[in-house]
Amino acid sequence: MSTAIVTGATGILGRQIVKELSQDTQTWKKIYALSRSKKDECPQNVEHTHLDLTGSAEDMAKEISKIDAEYLFFAAYLEKGDAEELDRVNGEMLENFLKALEINKKASSLKRIVLVCGLKQYGVHLGVPKAPMEESDKWLPEPPKNFYYRQQRSLHAFCEKNGVEWTVTYPNDVLGVAKGNFMNFATTVALYAAIQTELGDELPFPGTEGVYKRFDMFTTSKLHAEFVHWAALEPRAANQAFNVVNGDIHSWQTLWPRIAQYFGLHVASDEFSRPAPDHVEMQLNERAPLDFFAKEIGLEGRVQPSKLQNRIDLNKWSQKPEVQDAWKKLAERHSLDKDAIDKATWEFAGFIFGRDYDIIASISKARAMGWTGYEDSWESFKGIFGDLEKEKVIPPQKK
Ligand SMILES: NC(=O)c1ccc[n+]([C@@H]2O[C@H](COP(=O)([O-])OP(=O)(O)OC[C@H]3O[C@@H](n4cnc5c(N)ncnc54)[C@H](OP(=O)(O)O)[C@@H]3O)[C@@H](O)[C@H]2O)c1
């Protein structure tokens, strides 16, 4: 029987890790769930502790002095506006927490640390990446700072020093539910579609025709939790990083009409021939990630910087008086959370809809080691929409 610490225990990924481990009572005797807030009732083998990871290592050491665990799942994350600040804050949160364990002389009790990172490892936020993205791909030069690089370097150094094993995961656009936390793509999509039901019978696609025809991959938080559970205990996964995606490949041309149908809407047959007065366009990094591979793969001089393009600027759209009004009516009629529209991450959704390039991550490495997990992304969307109906975030839909 083992013990584990999960940081970021209320987040979209961390919450599911706590749930996954707590259900396996044969393996996990005790799970220490750490975060500043507490949102869920805990099962018997889970103990929640309030902890602010932005505190000093010395202060944290006092607060966690009674906690001793063999496994650490680090899934805490603090959003910051720019890359430097993101790097500093998230780097220090991990480093100070690890230092707190050393101060308490608990580092040597650890067997393995699982650090949750993401496909930004490959610069998916900077422009077109190499396809498929593989764990053996070289890291991109900094700047711009990549906080995953700092976290992984710190993790490697700590593990080397203390004789601890590590595993790192790279999920992509996560599908899941986190209470009172709308840094969640599926929730934002659900709110967008629910509001459109008040405005007409169509579901306009926020991105461009280019994106509509491209490919994307998702990571369902439940699948990710199953993966980290497997990887933490799998000897071959020691000191390795893994892409973690559902295993299916999606394209908006297939998903969007299904989402429309779920909400009783349809996609206009001339969707992309219509004027787009709210069109927005932004150039991403001056060098796209693929350009750093160009010379060795025969594409030198051929890779242009990527653009983020949307036919609808979702941030502006959500502030339009008719949209706010439609939401107010919907929320009142169905007793929904009135603030949901302001908590939704419109910018994050705009980023996913606006990337004019394919996001394809290989999962061959995990499969070669015996991982067989798979999730149907459309089934995940449907499941989350159903959960959001039950939690009264969106109105019930006719199925
Ligand atoms: N969401 C995605 O689509 C996605 C996609 C790919 C990769 N990732 C990566 O996955 C990792 C986890 O992100 P997530 O999306 O699960 O984050 P999230 O839903 O925003 O959750 C963040 C967690 O961190 C905790 N936290 C934040 N600040 C803290 C602090 N000062 N002290 C203690 N706990 C703190 C939060 O709890 P409290 O606020 O209660 O403290 C929450 O439990 C990140 O590295 C992220 O980049 C996410």
JSON list of C-alpha atoms in Angstrom, two decimals, residues 144-243:
[
{"chain": "A", "resi": 144, "resn": "PRO", "atom": "CA", "xyz": [10.50, 32.99, -25.35]},
{"chain": "A", "resi": 145, "resn": "LYS", "atom": "CA", "xyz": [10.73, 31.25, -21.98]},
{"chain": "A", "resi": 146, "resn": "ASN", "atom": "CA", "xyz": [9.05, 27.86, -21.70]},
{"chain": "A", "resi": 147, "resn": "PHE", "atom": "CA", "xyz": [8.16, 27.18, -18.06]},
{"chain": "A", "resi": 148, "resn": "TYR", "atom": "CA", "xyz": [7.96, 23.44, -18.72]},
{"chain": "A", "resi": 149, "resn": "TYR", "atom": "CA", "xyz": [11.69, 23.46, -19.54]},
{"chain": "A", "resi": 150, "resn": "ARG", "atom": "CA", "xyz": [12.55, 25.13, -16.24]},
{"chain": "A", "resi": 151, "resn": "GLN", "atom": "CA", "xyz": [10.25, 22.76, -14.32]},
{"chain": "A", "resi": 152, "resn": "GLN", "atom": "CA", "xyz": [11.73, 19.70, -16.00]},
{"chain": "A", "resi": 153, "resn": "ARG", "atom": "CA", "xyz": [15.34, 20.85, -15.46]},
{"chain": "A", "resi": 154, "resn": "SER", "atom": "CA", "xyz": [14.59, 21.45, -11.76]},
{"chain": "A", "resi": 155, "resn": "LEU", "atom": "CA", "xyz": [12.84, 18.08, -11.51]},
{"chain": "A", "resi": 156, "resn": "HIS", "atom": "CA", "xyz": [15.75, 16.23, -13.14]},
{"chain": "A", "resi": 157, "resn": "ALA", "atom": "CA", "xyz": [18.28, 17.91, -10.80]},
{"chain": "A", "resi": 158, "resn": "PHE", "atom": "CA", "xyz": [16.21, 17.15, -7.68]},
{"chain": "A", "resi": 159, "resn": "CYS", "atom": "CA", "xyz": [15.70, 13.52, -8.67]},
{"chain": "A", "resi": 160, "resn": "GLU", "atom": "CA", "xyz": [19.38, 13.02, -9.49]},
{"chain": "A", "resi": 161, "resn": "LYS", "atom": "CA", "xyz": [20.42, 14.52, -6.15]},
{"chain": "A", "resi": 162, "resn": "ASN", "atom": "CA", "xyz": [17.92, 12.55, -4.06]},
{"chain": "A", "resi": 163, "resn": "GLY", "atom": "CA", "xyz": [17.83, 9.23, -5.93]},
{"chain": "A", "resi": 164, "resn": "VAL", "atom": "CA", "xyz": [14.19, 9.62, -6.96]},
{"chain": "A", "resi": 165, "resn": "GLU", "atom": "CA", "xyz": [12.61, 8.57, -10.29]},
{"chain": "A", "resi": 166, "resn": "TRP", "atom": "CA", "xyz": [10.55, 10.93, -12.42]},
{"chain": "A", "resi": 167, "resn": "THR", "atom": "CA", "xyz": [7.91, 10.79, -15.17]},
{"chain": "A", "resi": 168, "resn": "VAL", "atom": "CA", "xyz": [6.63, 13.79, -17.15]},
{"chain": "A", "resi": 169, "resn": "THR", "atom": "CA", "xyz": [3.38, 14.02, -19.14]},
{"chain": "A", "resi": 170, "resn": "TYR", "atom": "CA", "xyz": [2.52, 16.22, -22.13]},
{"chain": "A", "resi": 171, "resn": "PRO", "atom": "CA", "xyz": [-1.31, 16.39, -22.46]},
{"chain": "A", "resi": 172, "resn": "ASN", "atom": "CA", "xyz": [-3.07, 18.65, -24.99]},
{"chain": "A", "resi": 173, "resn": "ASP", "atom": "CA", "xyz": [-6.31, 20.71, -24.83]},
{"chain": "A", "resi": 174, "resn": "VAL", "atom": "CA", "xyz": [-7.84, 19.05, -21.79]},
{"chain": "A", "resi": 175, "resn": "LEU", "atom": "CA", "xyz": [-11.45, 17.89, -21.72]},
{"chain": "A", "resi": 176, "resn": "GLY", "atom": "CA", "xyz": [-12.78, 17.71, -18.19]},
{"chain": "A", "resi": 177, "resn": "VAL", "atom": "CA", "xyz": [-14.72, 19.49, -15.49]},
{"chain": "A", "resi": 178, "resn": "ALA", "atom": "CA", "xyz": [-13.24, 21.53, -12.65]},
{"chain": "A", "resi": 179, "resn": "LYS", "atom": "CA", "xyz": [-15.71, 23.07, -10.24]},
{"chain": "A", "resi": 180, "resn": "GLY", "atom": "CA", "xyz": [-15.81, 26.87, -10.25]},
{"chain": "A", "resi": 181, "resn": "ASN", "atom": "CA", "xyz": [-12.84, 26.88, -12.62]},
{"chain": "A", "resi": 182, "resn": "PHE", "atom": "CA", "xyz": [-13.59, 27.56, -16.23]},
{"chain": "A", "resi": 183, "resn": "MET", "atom": "CA", "xyz": [-10.07, 27.20, -17.63]},
{"chain": "A", "resi": 184, "resn": "ASN", "atom": "CA", "xyz": [-11.76, 24.49, -19.51]},
{"chain": "A", "resi": 185, "resn": "PHE", "atom": "CA", "xyz": [-12.26, 24.38, -23.24]},
{"chain": "A", "resi": 186, "resn": "ALA", "atom": "CA", "xyz": [-15.36, 22.15, -23.28]},
{"chain": "A", "resi": 187, "resn": "THR", "atom": "CA", "xyz": [-17.16, 24.41, -20.77]},
{"chain": "A", "resi": 188, "resn": "THR", "atom": "CA", "xyz": [-16.51, 27.46, -22.92]},
{"chain": "A", "resi": 189, "resn": "VAL", "atom": "CA", "xyz": [-17.73, 25.64, -26.04]},
{"chain": "A", "resi": 190, "resn": "ALA", "atom": "CA", "xyz": [-20.88, 24.56, -24.16]},
{"chain": "A", "resi": 191, "resn": "LEU", "atom": "CA", "xyz": [-21.61, 28.13, -23.01]},
{"chain": "A", "resi": 192, "resn": "TYR", "atom": "CA", "xyz": [-21.04, 29.47, -26.53]},
{"chain": "A", "resi": 193, "resn": "ALA", "atom": "CA", "xyz": [-23.44, 26.92, -28.04]},
{"chain": "A", "resi": 194, "resn": "ALA", "atom": "CA", "xyz": [-26.05, 27.40, -25.29]},
{"chain": "A", "resi": 195, "resn": "ILE", "atom": "CA", "xyz": [-26.08, 31.16, -25.91]},
{"chain": "A", "resi": 196, "resn": "GLN", "atom": "CA", "xyz": [-26.38, 30.61, -29.67]},
{"chain": "A", "resi": 197, "resn": "THR", "atom": "CA", "xyz": [-29.64, 28.71, -29.03]},
{"chain": "A", "resi": 198, "resn": "GLU", "atom": "CA", "xyz": [-31.09, 32.04, -27.80]},
{"chain": "A", "resi": 199, "resn": "LEU", "atom": "CA", "xyz": [-29.80, 33.94, -30.83]},
{"chain": "A", "resi": 200, "resn": "GLY", "atom": "CA", "xyz": [-30.98, 31.72, -33.69]},
{"chain": "A", "resi": 201, "resn": "ASP", "atom": "CA", "xyz": [-30.78, 28.19, -35.04]},
{"chain": "A", "resi": 202, "resn": "GLU", "atom": "CA", "xyz": [-27.17, 28.16, -36.33]},
{"chain": "A", "resi": 203, "resn": "LEU", "atom": "CA", "xyz": [-23.84, 27.51, -34.64]},
{"chain": "A", "resi": 204, "resn": "PRO", "atom": "CA", "xyz": [-21.26, 29.81, -36.30]},
{"chain": "A", "resi": 205, "resn": "PHE", "atom": "CA", "xyz": [-17.73, 28.41, -36.16]},
{"chain": "A", "resi": 206, "resn": "PRO", "atom": "CA", "xyz": [-15.43, 30.97, -34.47]},
{"chain": "A", "resi": 207, "resn": "GLY", "atom": "CA", "xyz": [-12.30, 29.90, -36.37]},
{"chain": "A", "resi": 208, "resn": "THR", "atom": "CA", "xyz": [-11.47, 29.99, -40.06]},
{"chain": "A", "resi": 209, "resn": "GLU", "atom": "CA", "xyz": [-12.14, 27.52, -42.86]},
{"chain": "A", "resi": 210, "resn": "GLY", "atom": "CA", "xyz": [-8.44, 26.59, -42.72]},
{"chain": "A", "resi": 211, "resn": "VAL", "atom": "CA", "xyz": [-8.68, 25.44, -39.08]},
{"chain": "A", "resi": 212, "resn": "TYR", "atom": "CA", "xyz": [-11.98, 23.69, -39.82]},
{"chain": "A", "resi": 213, "resn": "LYS", "atom": "CA", "xyz": [-10.18, 21.38, -42.22]},
{"chain": "A", "resi": 214, "resn": "ARG", "atom": "CA", "xyz": [-7.15, 20.71, -40.03]},
{"chain": "A", "resi": 215, "resn": "PHE", "atom": "CA", "xyz": [-6.49, 18.07, -37.33]},
{"chain": "A", "resi": 216, "resn": "ASP", "atom": "CA", "xyz": [-6.39, 18.33, -33.56]},
{"chain": "A", "resi": 217, "resn": "MET", "atom": "CA", "xyz": [-6.07, 15.97, -30.60]},
{"chain": "A", "resi": 218, "resn": "PHE", "atom": "CA", "xyz": [-7.54, 16.21, -27.11]},
{"chain": "A", "resi": 219, "resn": "THR", "atom": "CA", "xyz": [-6.73, 14.80, -23.68]},
{"chain": "A", "resi": 220, "resn": "THR", "atom": "CA", "xyz": [-9.65, 13.75, -21.51]},
{"chain": "A", "resi": 221, "resn": "SER", "atom": "CA", "xyz": [-8.68, 14.44, -17.88]},
{"chain": "A", "resi": 222, "resn": "LYS", "atom": "CA", "xyz": [-9.93, 10.97, -16.81]},
{"chain": "A", "resi": 223, "resn": "LEU", "atom": "CA", "xyz": [-7.65, 9.28, -19.37]},
{"chain": "A", "resi": 224, "resn": "HIS", "atom": "CA", "xyz": [-4.75, 11.44, -18.24]},
{"chain": "A", "resi": 225, "resn": "ALA", "atom": "CA", "xyz": [-5.36, 10.40, -14.61]},
{"chain": "A", "resi": 226, "resn": "GLU", "atom": "CA", "xyz": [-5.41, 6.73, -15.64]},
{"chain": "A", "resi": 227, "resn": "PHE", "atom": "CA", "xyz": [-2.16, 7.33, -17.52]},
{"chain": "A", "resi": 228, "resn": "VAL", "atom": "CA", "xyz": [-0.32, 8.90, -14.57]},
{"chain": "A", "resi": 229, "resn": "HIS", "atom": "CA", "xyz": [-1.58, 6.10, -12.33]},
{"chain": "A", "resi": 230, "resn": "TRP", "atom": "CA", "xyz": [-0.14, 3.54, -14.75]},
{"chain": "A", "resi": 231, "resn": "ALA", "atom": "CA", "xyz": [3.08, 5.49, -15.41]},
{"chain": "A", "resi": 232, "resn": "ALA", "atom": "CA", "xyz": [3.86, 6.11, -11.71]},
{"chain": "A", "resi": 233, "resn": "LEU", "atom": "CA", "xyz": [3.97, 2.38, -11.07]},
{"chain": "A", "resi": 234, "resn": "GLU", "atom": "CA", "xyz": [5.39, 1.17, -14.39]},
{"chain": "A", "resi": 235, "resn": "PRO", "atom": "CA", "xyz": [9.16, 0.45, -14.11]},
{"chain": "A", "resi": 236, "resn": "ARG", "atom": "CA", "xyz": [9.75, 1.20, -17.82]},
{"chain": "A", "resi": 237, "resn": "ALA", "atom": "CA", "xyz": [8.21, 4.69, -17.43]},
{"chain": "A", "resi": 238, "resn": "ALA", "atom": "CA", "xyz": [10.92, 5.78, -14.96]},
{"chain": "A", "resi": 239, "resn": "ASN", "atom": "CA", "xyz": [12.83, 8.91, -16.03]},
{"chain": "A", "resi": 240, "resn": "GLN", "atom": "CA", "xyz": [10.75, 9.29, -19.21]},
{"chain": "A", "resi": 241, "resn": "ALA", "atom": "CA", "xyz": [8.44, 11.93, -20.69]},
{"chain": "A", "resi": 242, "resn": "PHE", "atom": "CA", "xyz": [5.26, 10.98, -22.57]},
{"chain": "A", "resi": 243, "resn": "ASN", "atom": "CA", "xyz": [2.72, 12.61, -24.84]}
]
